[in-house]
Every structure is written in structure tokens, then in C-alpha cells.
Short mmCIF file of C-alpha atoms in Angstrom, two decimals:
data_model
loop_
_atom_site.label_atom_id
_atom_site.label_comp_id
_atom_site.label_asym_id
_atom_site.label_seq_id
_atom_site.Cartn_x
_atom_site.Cartn_y
_atom_site.Cartn_z
CA MET A 79 113.70 82.60 130.53
CA GLY A 80 116.88 81.51 128.79
CA VAL A 81 116.11 83.67 125.83
CA PHE A 82 116.07 86.80 127.95
CA GLY A 83 119.10 86.08 130.09
CA GLY A 84 122.45 87.40 128.98
CA GLU A 85 123.86 83.93 128.27
CA GLY A 86 120.69 82.78 126.49
CA MET A 87 120.47 85.91 124.35
CA GLY A 88 124.17 85.69 123.53
CA ALA A 89 123.84 82.06 122.45
CA MET A 90 120.80 82.90 120.32
CA MET A 91 122.48 85.83 118.57
CA ARG A 92 125.98 84.35 118.17
CA PRO A 93 125.25 82.74 114.76
CA MET A 94 123.96 86.13 113.57
CA LEU A 95 126.97 88.19 114.71
CA HIS A 96 128.59 88.78 111.32
CA LEU A 97 125.19 89.43 109.72
CA MET A 98 124.51 92.05 112.41
CA VAL A 99 127.84 93.81 111.81
CA GLY A 100 127.23 94.02 108.07
CA LEU A 101 123.63 95.09 108.61
CA VAL A 102 124.67 97.85 111.05
CA LEU A 103 127.18 99.29 108.59
CA TYR A 104 124.60 99.19 105.81
CA GLU A 105 121.78 100.74 107.84
CA VAL A 106 123.97 103.54 109.21
CA ALA A 107 125.08 104.38 105.67
CA GLU A 108 121.51 104.37 104.33
CA GLU A 109 119.89 106.30 107.18
CA MET A 110 122.48 109.03 107.69
CA VAL A 111 121.75 110.54 104.26
CA VAL A 112 117.98 110.79 104.79
CA PRO A 113 117.90 114.11 106.70
CA ALA A 114 120.41 115.68 104.29
CA LEU A 115 118.66 114.49 101.12
CA VAL A 116 115.67 116.81 101.55
CA ASP A 117 117.84 119.91 101.86
CA LYS A 118 120.15 118.90 99.02
CA ILE A 119 117.40 117.95 96.57
CA THR A 120 115.27 120.99 97.42
CA ALA A 121 118.25 123.36 97.07
CA ALA A 122 119.16 121.90 93.68
CA LEU A 123 115.67 121.70 92.16
CA CYS A 124 114.09 124.80 93.72
CA PRO A 125 116.91 127.27 94.50
CA ALA A 126 114.53 130.24 94.46
CA ASP A 127 112.32 128.81 97.23
CA GLY A 128 114.17 127.37 100.20
CA ARG A 129 111.13 125.71 101.76
CA SER A 130 108.48 124.46 99.33
CA CYS A 131 109.44 122.34 96.32
CA PRO A 132 106.58 120.43 94.62
CA GLU A 133 109.01 119.12 91.98
CA ALA A 134 111.02 117.33 94.67
CA ILE A 135 107.87 115.76 96.14
CA TYR A 136 106.66 114.54 92.74
CA LEU A 137 110.07 113.20 91.64
CA THR A 138 110.67 111.28 94.85
CA GLY A 139 107.14 109.89 94.59
CA LEU A 140 107.78 108.90 90.98
CA GLN A 141 111.02 107.24 92.08
CA SER A 142 109.15 105.14 94.65
CA SER A 143 106.42 104.22 92.15
CA ILE A 144 108.84 103.07 89.44
CA GLY A 145 110.81 101.09 91.99
CA GLY A 146 107.58 99.51 93.22
CA ILE A 147 106.64 98.39 89.70
CA PHE A 148 109.85 96.44 89.20
CA LYS A 149 110.01 95.12 92.76
CA ILE A 150 106.70 93.35 92.23
CA ILE A 151 108.73 90.92 90.10
CA GLY A 152 112.12 91.46 91.69
CA PHE A 153 111.25 90.64 95.31
CA PRO A 154 109.90 87.12 94.73
CA LEU A 155 112.76 86.51 92.30
CA ILE A 156 115.34 87.49 94.91
CA GLY A 157 113.57 85.42 97.55
CA GLN A 158 113.59 82.38 95.28
CA LEU A 159 117.22 82.90 94.31
CA ALA A 160 118.08 83.12 98.02
CA ASP A 161 116.42 79.75 98.57
CA GLU A 162 118.25 78.25 95.57
CA TYR A 163 121.70 79.85 95.59
CA GLY A 164 122.05 80.93 99.21
CA ARG A 165 121.52 84.00 101.36
CA LYS A 166 125.07 85.40 101.20
CA PRO A 167 125.31 86.22 97.45
CA LEU A 168 121.99 88.06 97.53
CA LEU A 169 122.91 89.95 100.71
CA LEU A 170 126.14 91.12 99.04
CA LEU A 171 124.25 92.20 95.92
CA THR A 172 121.60 94.20 97.77
CA ALA A 173 124.11 95.86 100.12
CA SER A 174 126.09 97.21 97.16
CA THR A 175 123.23 98.86 95.25
CA SER A 176 123.36 102.25 97.03
CA ILE A 177 127.07 102.90 96.50
CA ILE A 178 126.81 104.56 93.07
CA PRO A 179 123.80 106.85 93.81
CA PHE A 180 125.34 108.23 96.99
CA ALA A 181 128.73 108.59 95.30
CA VAL A 182 127.09 110.86 92.73
CA LEU A 183 125.82 113.23 95.43
CA ALA A 184 129.16 113.06 97.22
CA TRP A 185 130.78 114.22 94.00
CA SER A 186 128.47 117.13 93.09
CA ASP A 187 125.58 119.29 94.37
CA SER A 188 124.41 120.41 90.93
CA LYS A 189 120.94 119.96 89.48
CA VAL A 190 122.31 117.48 86.94
CA ALA A 191 123.88 115.42 89.73
CA VAL A 192 120.54 115.31 91.56
CA TYR A 193 118.79 114.05 88.42
CA VAL A 194 121.51 111.42 87.92
CA TYR A 195 121.12 110.43 91.58
CA LEU A 196 117.35 110.05 91.23
CA ILE A 197 117.77 107.83 88.17
CA ALA A 198 120.53 105.72 89.74
CA ARG A 199 118.63 105.48 93.03
CA THR A 200 115.54 104.29 91.17
CA PHE A 201 117.55 101.42 89.69
CA SER A 202 119.05 100.62 93.10
CA PHE A 203 115.53 100.49 94.54
CA LEU A 204 114.70 97.68 92.12
CA ILE A 205 117.04 95.38 94.03
CA GLY A 206 118.11 96.97 97.26
CA GLN A 207 115.28 98.82 99.02
CA GLY A 208 113.83 96.59 101.71
CA THR A 209 115.44 93.48 100.26
CA ILE A 210 118.31 93.22 102.71
CA PHE A 211 115.91 93.08 105.66
CA PHE A 212 113.76 90.19 104.43
CA LEU A 213 116.91 88.33 103.39
CA SER A 214 118.20 88.89 106.92
CA VAL A 215 114.94 87.50 108.28
CA ALA A 216 115.37 84.39 106.12
CA TYR A 217 118.98 84.09 107.35
CA THR A 218 117.73 84.38 110.94
CA ALA A 219 115.14 81.67 110.35
CA ASP A 220 117.98 79.39 109.19
CA VAL A 221 120.09 79.77 112.31
CA VAL A 222 117.55 80.31 115.13
CA GLU A 223 115.15 77.65 116.36
CA PRO A 224 111.42 78.36 115.83
CA SER A 225 110.54 79.12 119.46
CA LYS A 226 113.10 81.94 119.59
CA ARG A 227 112.61 83.53 116.17
CA ALA A 228 110.23 86.28 117.33
CA ALA A 229 112.77 87.40 119.95
CA ALA A 230 115.62 87.16 117.43
CA ILE A 231 113.78 89.19 114.80
CA GLY A 232 112.83 91.74 117.46
CA PHE A 233 116.48 91.95 118.53
CA MET A 234 117.55 92.39 114.91
CA THR A 235 115.05 95.21 114.30
CA GLY A 236 116.23 96.78 117.55
CA ILE A 237 119.79 96.70 116.26
CA VAL A 238 118.56 98.31 113.05
CA SER A 239 116.91 101.05 115.11
CA ALA A 240 120.15 101.54 117.05
CA SER A 241 121.94 101.87 113.71
CA HIS A 242 119.43 104.49 112.62
CA ALA A 243 119.88 106.40 115.88
CA LEU A 244 123.65 106.41 115.35
CA ALA A 245 123.14 107.49 111.74
CA ASP A 246 120.82 110.35 112.75
CA THR A 247 123.39 111.51 115.33
CA LEU A 248 126.12 111.51 112.69
CA SER A 249 123.84 113.36 110.28
CA ARG A 250 123.01 115.92 112.97
CA PHE A 251 126.62 116.91 113.59
CA LEU A 252 128.49 116.11 110.36
CA PRO A 253 128.73 118.79 107.65
CA VAL A 254 126.48 118.08 104.68
CA ASN A 255 129.46 117.69 102.33
CA TRP A 256 130.85 114.87 104.49
CA ILE A 257 127.65 112.90 104.98
CA PHE A 258 127.55 111.27 101.55
CA GLN A 259 131.28 110.53 101.53
CA VAL A 260 131.07 108.75 104.89
CA SER A 261 127.97 106.88 103.70
CA VAL A 262 129.75 105.53 100.61
CA ALA A 263 132.71 104.41 102.73
CA LEU A 264 130.42 102.55 105.16
CA LEU A 265 128.56 100.82 102.32
CA ILE A 266 131.85 99.56 100.87
CA CYS A 267 132.93 98.34 104.32
CA SER A 268 129.60 96.53 104.76
CA VAL A 269 129.98 94.61 101.50
CA LEU A 270 133.61 93.73 102.17
CA TYR A 271 132.91 92.60 105.75
CA MET A 272 130.06 90.27 104.75
CA LYS A 273 132.08 88.97 101.81
CA ILE A 274 134.92 87.96 104.15
CA TYR A 275 133.17 86.87 107.35
CA LEU A 276 129.53 85.97 106.64
CA THR A 277 128.82 82.23 106.58
CA GLU A 278 126.35 80.76 104.12
CA THR A 279 123.50 79.01 105.94
CA LEU A 280 121.65 77.38 103.06
CA GLN A 281 122.84 73.89 102.15
CA ARG A 282 120.92 72.10 99.45
CA ALA A 283 120.41 68.38 99.19
CA PRO A 284 122.35 66.62 96.39
CA SER A 285 119.09 66.12 94.52
CA SER A 286 118.37 69.87 94.38
CA PRO A 287 117.12 70.56 90.86
CA CYS A 288 118.99 73.86 90.46
CA GLN A 289 122.43 73.15 91.81
CA HIS A 290 123.77 71.47 88.65
CA PHE A 291 123.12 74.52 86.48
CA PRO A 292 125.33 77.62 86.36
CA LEU A 293 123.79 80.98 87.20
CA SER A 294 123.96 82.09 83.57
CA SER A 295 121.67 79.26 82.48
CA LEU A 296 119.05 80.50 84.92
CA VAL A 297 118.69 83.67 82.86
CA ILE A 298 117.77 81.62 79.78
CA ARG A 299 115.16 79.57 81.64
CA LEU A 300 114.10 82.52 83.80
CA PRO A 301 110.56 83.28 82.52
CA GLN A 302 109.17 79.76 82.80
CA GLN A 303 110.92 78.87 86.05
CA ARG A 304 110.01 82.14 87.75
CA TRP A 305 106.38 81.89 86.69
CA GLU A 306 106.12 78.39 88.13
CA SER A 307 107.75 79.52 91.36
CA ILE A 308 105.49 82.57 91.62
CA LYS A 309 102.46 80.31 91.20
CA GLU A 310 103.77 78.13 94.04
CA ASN A 311 104.11 81.23 96.22
CA ILE A 312 100.58 82.34 95.42
CA ASN A 313 99.22 78.88 96.21
CA MET A 314 101.13 78.89 99.51
CA PHE A 315 99.25 82.02 100.55
CA LYS A 316 95.93 80.96 99.04
CA ASN A 317 95.97 77.76 101.09
CA SER A 318 96.58 79.55 104.40
CA GLU A 319 93.98 81.88 105.88
CA SER A 320 96.56 83.41 108.24
CA LEU A 321 99.04 84.11 105.43
CA ARG A 322 96.30 85.71 103.33
CA ARG A 323 95.28 88.01 106.15
CA ILE A 324 98.84 88.95 107.05
CA ALA A 325 99.34 89.83 103.38
CA TYR A 326 96.37 92.23 103.63
CA VAL A 327 97.76 93.67 106.86
CA SER A 328 101.19 94.17 105.25
CA PHE A 329 99.71 95.81 102.17
CA PHE A 330 97.61 98.43 103.96
CA TYR A 331 100.25 99.08 106.61
CA LYS A 332 102.93 99.64 103.98
CA LEU A 333 100.55 101.73 101.85
CA GLY A 334 99.91 104.12 104.74
CA MET A 335 103.40 104.26 106.25
CA SER A 336 105.24 104.42 102.92
CA GLY A 337 103.04 107.32 101.87
CA ILE A 338 103.80 109.13 105.12
CA ILE A 339 107.54 108.50 104.95
CA ASP A 340 107.77 109.64 101.31
CA VAL A 341 106.39 113.13 102.03
CA ARG A 342 106.92 113.60 105.77
CA LEU A 343 110.18 115.54 105.67
CA TYR A 344 109.12 117.70 102.71
CA TYR A 345 105.88 118.48 104.56
CA LEU A 346 107.79 119.53 107.69
CA LYS A 347 110.16 121.68 105.66
CA SER A 348 107.32 123.43 103.85
CA VAL A 349 104.95 123.94 106.80
CA PHE A 350 107.33 124.47 109.73
CA GLY A 351 110.60 125.36 107.98
CA PHE A 352 112.52 122.38 109.36
CA ASN A 353 116.01 121.58 108.07
CA LYS A 354 118.55 118.77 108.37
CA ASN A 355 119.06 119.30 112.08
CA GLN A 356 115.37 119.11 113.00
CA PHE A 357 114.90 116.10 110.71
CA SER A 358 117.75 114.31 112.50
CA GLU A 359 116.28 115.12 115.92
CA ILE A 360 112.82 113.79 115.02
CA LEU A 361 114.26 110.60 113.55
CA MET A 362 116.46 110.14 116.63
CA VAL A 363 113.38 110.29 118.88
CA VAL A 364 111.90 107.32 117.04
CA ASP A 365 115.09 105.32 116.64
CA MET A 366 116.37 105.66 120.20
CA GLY A 367 113.00 104.65 121.63
CA SER A 368 112.82 101.78 119.16
CA ILE A 369 116.02 100.29 120.56
CA PHE A 370 114.34 99.89 123.94
CA SER A 371 110.98 98.70 122.61
CA GLN A 372 112.31 96.11 120.16
CA ILE A 373 115.25 94.67 122.08
CA LEU A 374 113.78 94.65 125.60
CA VAL A 375 110.00 95.11 125.46
CA LEU A 376 109.14 93.04 122.39
CA PRO A 377 110.64 89.71 123.59
CA LEU A 378 108.87 90.09 126.94
CA ILE A 379 105.38 91.05 125.76
CA SER A 380 105.42 88.54 122.89
CA HIS A 381 104.91 85.80 125.52
CA VAL A 382 102.10 87.78 127.13
CA ILE A 383 99.97 89.12 124.27
CA GLY A 384 101.55 87.22 121.37
CA GLU A 385 102.54 88.46 117.93
CA LYS A 386 98.93 89.34 117.06
CA GLY A 387 98.58 91.53 120.14
CA ILE A 388 101.86 93.30 119.38
CA LEU A 389 100.73 93.87 115.80
CA CYS A 390 97.37 95.36 116.80
CA VAL A 391 98.89 97.70 119.40
CA SER A 392 101.53 98.81 116.88
CA LEU A 393 98.97 99.50 114.18
CA LEU A 394 96.83 101.48 116.62
CA ALA A 395 99.88 103.62 117.42
CA SER A 396 100.54 104.15 113.71
CA VAL A 397 96.97 105.41 113.23
CA ALA A 398 97.42 107.91 116.07
CA TYR A 399 100.79 108.94 114.59
CA ALA A 400 99.22 109.73 111.21
CA LEU A 401 96.32 111.64 112.75
CA LEU A 402 98.64 113.82 114.87
CA TYR A 403 100.68 114.71 111.80
CA GLY A 404 97.46 115.50 109.95
CA VAL A 405 96.26 118.03 112.54
CA ALA A 406 99.70 119.34 113.62
CA TRP A 407 99.13 122.94 114.75
CA ALA A 408 102.58 123.75 116.11
CA TRP A 409 106.21 122.82 115.50
CA TRP A 410 106.37 120.59 118.60
CA VAL A 411 103.50 118.29 117.54
CA PRO A 412 105.69 116.29 115.09
CA TYR A 413 108.21 115.80 117.90
CA PHE A 414 105.47 114.55 120.22
CA SER A 415 103.91 112.27 117.60
CA SER A 416 107.33 110.77 116.92
CA LEU A 417 107.19 109.26 120.41
CA LEU A 418 104.53 106.90 119.04
CA GLY A 419 107.25 105.49 116.79
CA VAL A 420 108.51 103.63 119.84
CA ILE A 421 105.35 101.54 119.56
CA TYR A 422 104.49 101.37 115.87
CA VAL A 423 107.97 100.12 114.89
CA MET A 424 107.07 96.78 116.49
CA ALA A 425 104.62 96.09 113.65
CA ARG A 426 107.43 95.09 111.31
CA PRO A 427 109.00 92.32 113.44
CA ALA A 428 105.52 91.13 114.46
CA ILE A 429 104.52 90.68 110.81
CA HIS A 430 107.72 88.77 109.96
CA ALA A 431 107.46 86.64 113.10
CA ILE A 432 103.91 85.59 112.19
CA ILE A 433 105.07 84.65 108.69
CA CYS A 434 108.03 82.69 110.09
CA GLY A 435 105.61 80.67 112.22
CA GLU A 436 103.41 79.81 109.25
CA VAL A 437 105.98 78.30 106.85
CA LEU A 438 108.89 75.88 107.05
CA SER A 439 112.48 77.09 106.78
CA ALA A 440 112.88 75.77 103.24
CA ASP A 441 110.20 78.24 102.14
CA GLN A 442 111.23 81.24 104.27
CA GLY A 443 112.85 83.10 101.39
CA LYS A 444 109.82 82.59 99.16
CA ALA A 445 107.33 83.61 101.85
CA GLN A 446 109.26 86.69 102.94
CA GLY A 447 109.83 87.59 99.29
CA PHE A 448 106.12 87.30 98.52
CA ILE A 449 105.22 89.58 101.43
CA ALA A 450 107.89 92.01 100.27
CA THR A 451 106.25 91.94 96.83
CA VAL A 452 102.89 92.78 98.39
CA GLN A 453 104.56 95.66 100.18
CA SER A 454 106.22 96.80 96.96
CA ILE A 455 102.78 97.10 95.36
CA ALA A 456 101.83 99.36 98.24
CA ILE A 457 105.05 101.36 97.72
CA LEU A 458 104.04 101.73 94.07
CA LEU A 459 100.57 103.02 94.91
CA ALA A 460 101.37 105.23 97.92
CA PRO A 461 102.90 108.19 96.00
CA LEU A 462 99.94 108.20 93.60
CA PHE A 463 97.73 109.67 96.31
CA MET A 464 100.15 111.04 98.92
CA SER A 465 102.36 113.19 96.66
CA PRO A 466 99.52 115.04 94.87
CA LEU A 467 97.48 115.46 98.06
CA THR A 468 100.46 116.78 100.03
CA SER A 469 101.52 119.21 97.30
CA TYR A 470 97.93 120.40 96.82
CA PHE A 471 97.09 121.00 100.47
CA ILE A 472 100.34 122.79 101.34
CA SER A 473 99.80 125.14 98.40
CA GLU A 474 97.68 128.28 98.32
CA ASP A 475 95.13 126.56 96.06
CA ALA A 476 93.92 124.13 98.75
CA PRO A 477 90.09 124.08 99.08
CA PHE A 478 90.31 124.34 102.89
CA ASN A 479 93.00 124.93 105.48
CA CYS A 480 94.29 121.48 106.40
CA LYS A 481 97.90 121.17 105.30
CA GLY A 482 98.14 117.66 106.73
CA PHE A 483 95.04 116.27 105.00
CA SER A 484 97.10 113.62 103.18
CA PHE A 485 98.20 112.25 106.57
CA LEU A 486 94.56 111.90 107.64
CA VAL A 487 93.96 109.81 104.50
CA ALA A 488 96.99 107.68 105.37
CA GLY A 489 95.55 107.25 108.87
CA PHE A 490 92.38 105.79 107.38
CA VAL A 491 94.47 103.33 105.35
CA LEU A 492 96.35 102.27 108.49
CA ALA A 493 93.03 101.80 110.31
CA THR A 494 92.06 99.34 107.53
CA SER A 495 95.23 97.38 108.25
CA LEU A 496 94.29 97.31 111.94
CA CYS A 497 90.88 95.83 111.08
CA PHE A 498 92.51 92.95 109.18
CA ALA A 499 95.04 92.40 111.97
CA TRP A 500 92.23 92.12 114.51
CA THR A 501 90.77 89.15 112.58
CA LEU A 502 94.10 87.28 112.41
CA ASN A 503 94.29 83.80 113.90
CA PRO A 504 97.96 82.73 113.62
CA LYS A 505 98.50 78.97 113.60
CA GLY A 506 102.29 79.11 114.05
CA LYS A 507 102.36 77.76 117.61
CA ASP A 508 99.88 75.00 116.84
CA LYS A 509 101.90 74.11 113.78
CA CYS A 510 105.10 73.82 115.79
CA LYS A 511 103.36 71.54 118.25
CA GLU A 512 102.08 69.36 115.41
CA ALA A 513 105.56 69.28 113.89
CA ALA A 514 107.06 68.13 117.17
CA VAL A 515 105.11 64.87 117.06
CA SER A 516 105.11 64.38 113.31
CA ASP A 517 106.87 61.48 111.61
CA GLU A 518 107.17 63.32 108.28
CA PRO A 519 110.83 63.86 107.35
CA TYR A 520 110.33 67.37 106.00
CA GLU A 521 108.53 68.80 108.99
CA GLU A 522 110.00 71.58 111.11
CA ALA A 523 110.41 69.22 114.06
CA LEU A 524 113.20 67.31 112.33
CA GLU A 525 115.06 70.41 111.20
CA ALA A 526 118.02 71.51 113.31
CA PRO A 527 118.43 75.23 113.98
CA LEU A 528 120.53 75.39 110.84
CA MET A 529 117.75 73.60 108.95
CA VAL A 530 119.77 72.30 106.07
CA GLU A 531 119.78 68.58 105.48
CA GLN A 532 117.00 66.65 103.89
CA PRO A 533 117.10 62.99 102.97
#
């Protein structure tokens, strides 16, 4: 019960305080531009039609696909660098990648500025999109003992949801011209705060093979070293049935949800005429409910139904969410379906908690990076079917009247993820019990919460 009491929760989260502050600033800055982006990009690319803009759908899908291609290599690289050089340098790098793209839109609303933004944002996606979260998970695994990691990750995702709710509120009431300026200022503050206050958690043993080489030398030896490390990551997952299955779950879940998120707002604008204000309201419904579900509900039910149970319930909710969007017959249906976001958002911390229980702290960055790579492949593939299907079925050339058909396809993909999740058999708890009685010096049992020293 100590985890759930005020004193126990405070003690658990105290080592993560500065990470949380930096993460909140970053997430508010990233999320507050989302509702405004659709209006700004559509107005610049399709000024003659204020609602439907196939060019915007295709370009944003292309942006996600190109980013996914490079992240297949970039995510495991960043995870490995985080294990070798520390979490803090990589957190600072990823938090700074969105500054230039948003500064471009803060400077101009022209068509040229939108194209420059899309190009710059594509490059920022190669490093920044999704990276800061899995690095934060690895940081959390360093400073929180194994039995409390699921609650800590749930608390962290709840804080992220609270940040998104605050961002959506700001986006709802701020003028469009101010949104991007405020976002850039918050991103700069996030980087500066973590640079000054964040403590590095990774301490390597003196015999560490990489610590005697400067960072520049890594670039010269990069291909061979990275290939060897990637093979180690693949073998880590090949040798664990649970890790293999959670990789399948992550892939299909990300494939479905990424496809939905890429086109959701453009679909609502085209079909129901929504604008920035309605987008903000729908996102607030999800984010405000997520605060409650992830900070309060998740730690409680994780001891009742476990991470697998949470994952299955969340995936079931995501399937229902996609189906409701697919058959939406009135403007209020998207609002109603957004209530399911209170449940399906728990899939993310459940996935990361299962992974944390399957590997030791020394390999957290690699494992989380590998899963992020699997998800990046899904991000690459999602626009290939969602963007064309959405554009086709909201047009007048559709073979039958089902404007949300692409969401029904995404629902089928999410149902596939649910099938894999149902067959999961996590060994994390058994592994911790084995570690507690093990005499091996590298086992989790002998690692302090700040799991740093090895003989």
C-alpha cells in the first residue's frame, strides 16, 4: 500500500521530479500545436476549399512514412547511445528537435513556410518523435525499484496526459498566431531546465568498453558497432517468447492507432466541418480522463488483473474506438468515442511495464529502443493504407457511402493486436523472484534502485 499512499508515491516519484518538469514543458509545447496545425496547413495548401484537403492528408502521411524509415535505424541507435553515454544527453537532444519546425510556422503562414515546416518536421521526427518517452521510461527504470515500475510508468503517462489536457486548453483559448510562439518558448525552457537540473542516472563501470573513446570516434566505428548491437537486441527478443509477443502487440497496436491519429483530425474537418476549437475539445476529453485512469486507476488495477489484463482491456477499448469513428453518423459520435480514450491510453504504460519486467536495467535502453523501432515500422506503414483510404472514401468517387471505412480497417488491425496480447504470458514477476535468490552478480536482485555499479 506504500506505493499508493501520499508519502509512498512522493518517495517513488521524487527521483523523477526534474524529469517530470522537463517532460511536462515538452509535452505541452508539442500537443498545443496539434489542433492548430490542421487549420493552418489546410488553409495554406488548399485555400479554395476550407474543409477538404487531400494534399494535406497525403503530405502528412508521407512525413510520417519518411520519419518511420529512418527511425527504424535511429531508435535502436538512440537506445544504445543512452545505455553507453547516459540518458541526459539524449533527452536534451530529442527535446530540442521541434524548436526549428515550430519556429518556422510562428514566423509565417505562407505556403512556402508550410512546406519548409513539413521538411524540417520530417527531420525532427527522425530523432524526436516518440524518443523522449522511451528514454524517460529507461530513466524511470534506473531510479525506481522493479516492484514499483508499473505504477511509476503509469504515473508518468498520467502526467503526460495532464500536460496534453493543459496544452489542449491553451490551444482552445489562445489565438492561432500565439500558439506556435508559446510552443517554441516552452520547448526552449524544457531543454534549459533539463540541462541545468536533470541528474544523470547511468554510471558505467571502469571497464566499460565505450567510455575511453570520444563521441566523434563512435561515428567512425558506427556501422560495425551498431550492427553488432542490433544483432544483440534481436537475439534478446528472439530468446524470449514474451518479448516476441509484446513486439507483435506493439506493432499492430501502433499500426492501427498511428493510422487513426494521422488522419483523424482531417477526417473530422472534412466530414463534420470541425475546426481548432472542436479538435481541442475532443482531445481534452481524452487527456483529462487519462489523468484519472493512469495516475489513480492503473496502479490499483495492475495488482488485480496485472499488466496483461490492463493491456487486453485497453486494446478492446481501442477496437471499439476505431469502429465508432468508422460508423460515425453525427457530430457527437466522435465526442462519445473519445471517452474510450480514458481506457485505451493505458495500453502504452502496460506495454512498457511488461518490457521493463522482462529485461535487466542495463538493457532497458536497448529493449525500449527496439520496441520503439518496431513501432516506427508501423508508423512507416500506417499512412500507406490510411491516407489513400481516407482521401478516397471522403471523396465523391467512393464506391459506397462509408466515409469512415479506413477506421474500420484500423479497427481490424487493432483486433489483431488484441489477439496477440491475449496469448501473452509475462515472466517479469517470476524473473524478479528468481533474481531475489540468485547469487549471480549481474542479476536484478543485486541492483539498487539506481542500478549503476557492477563489479
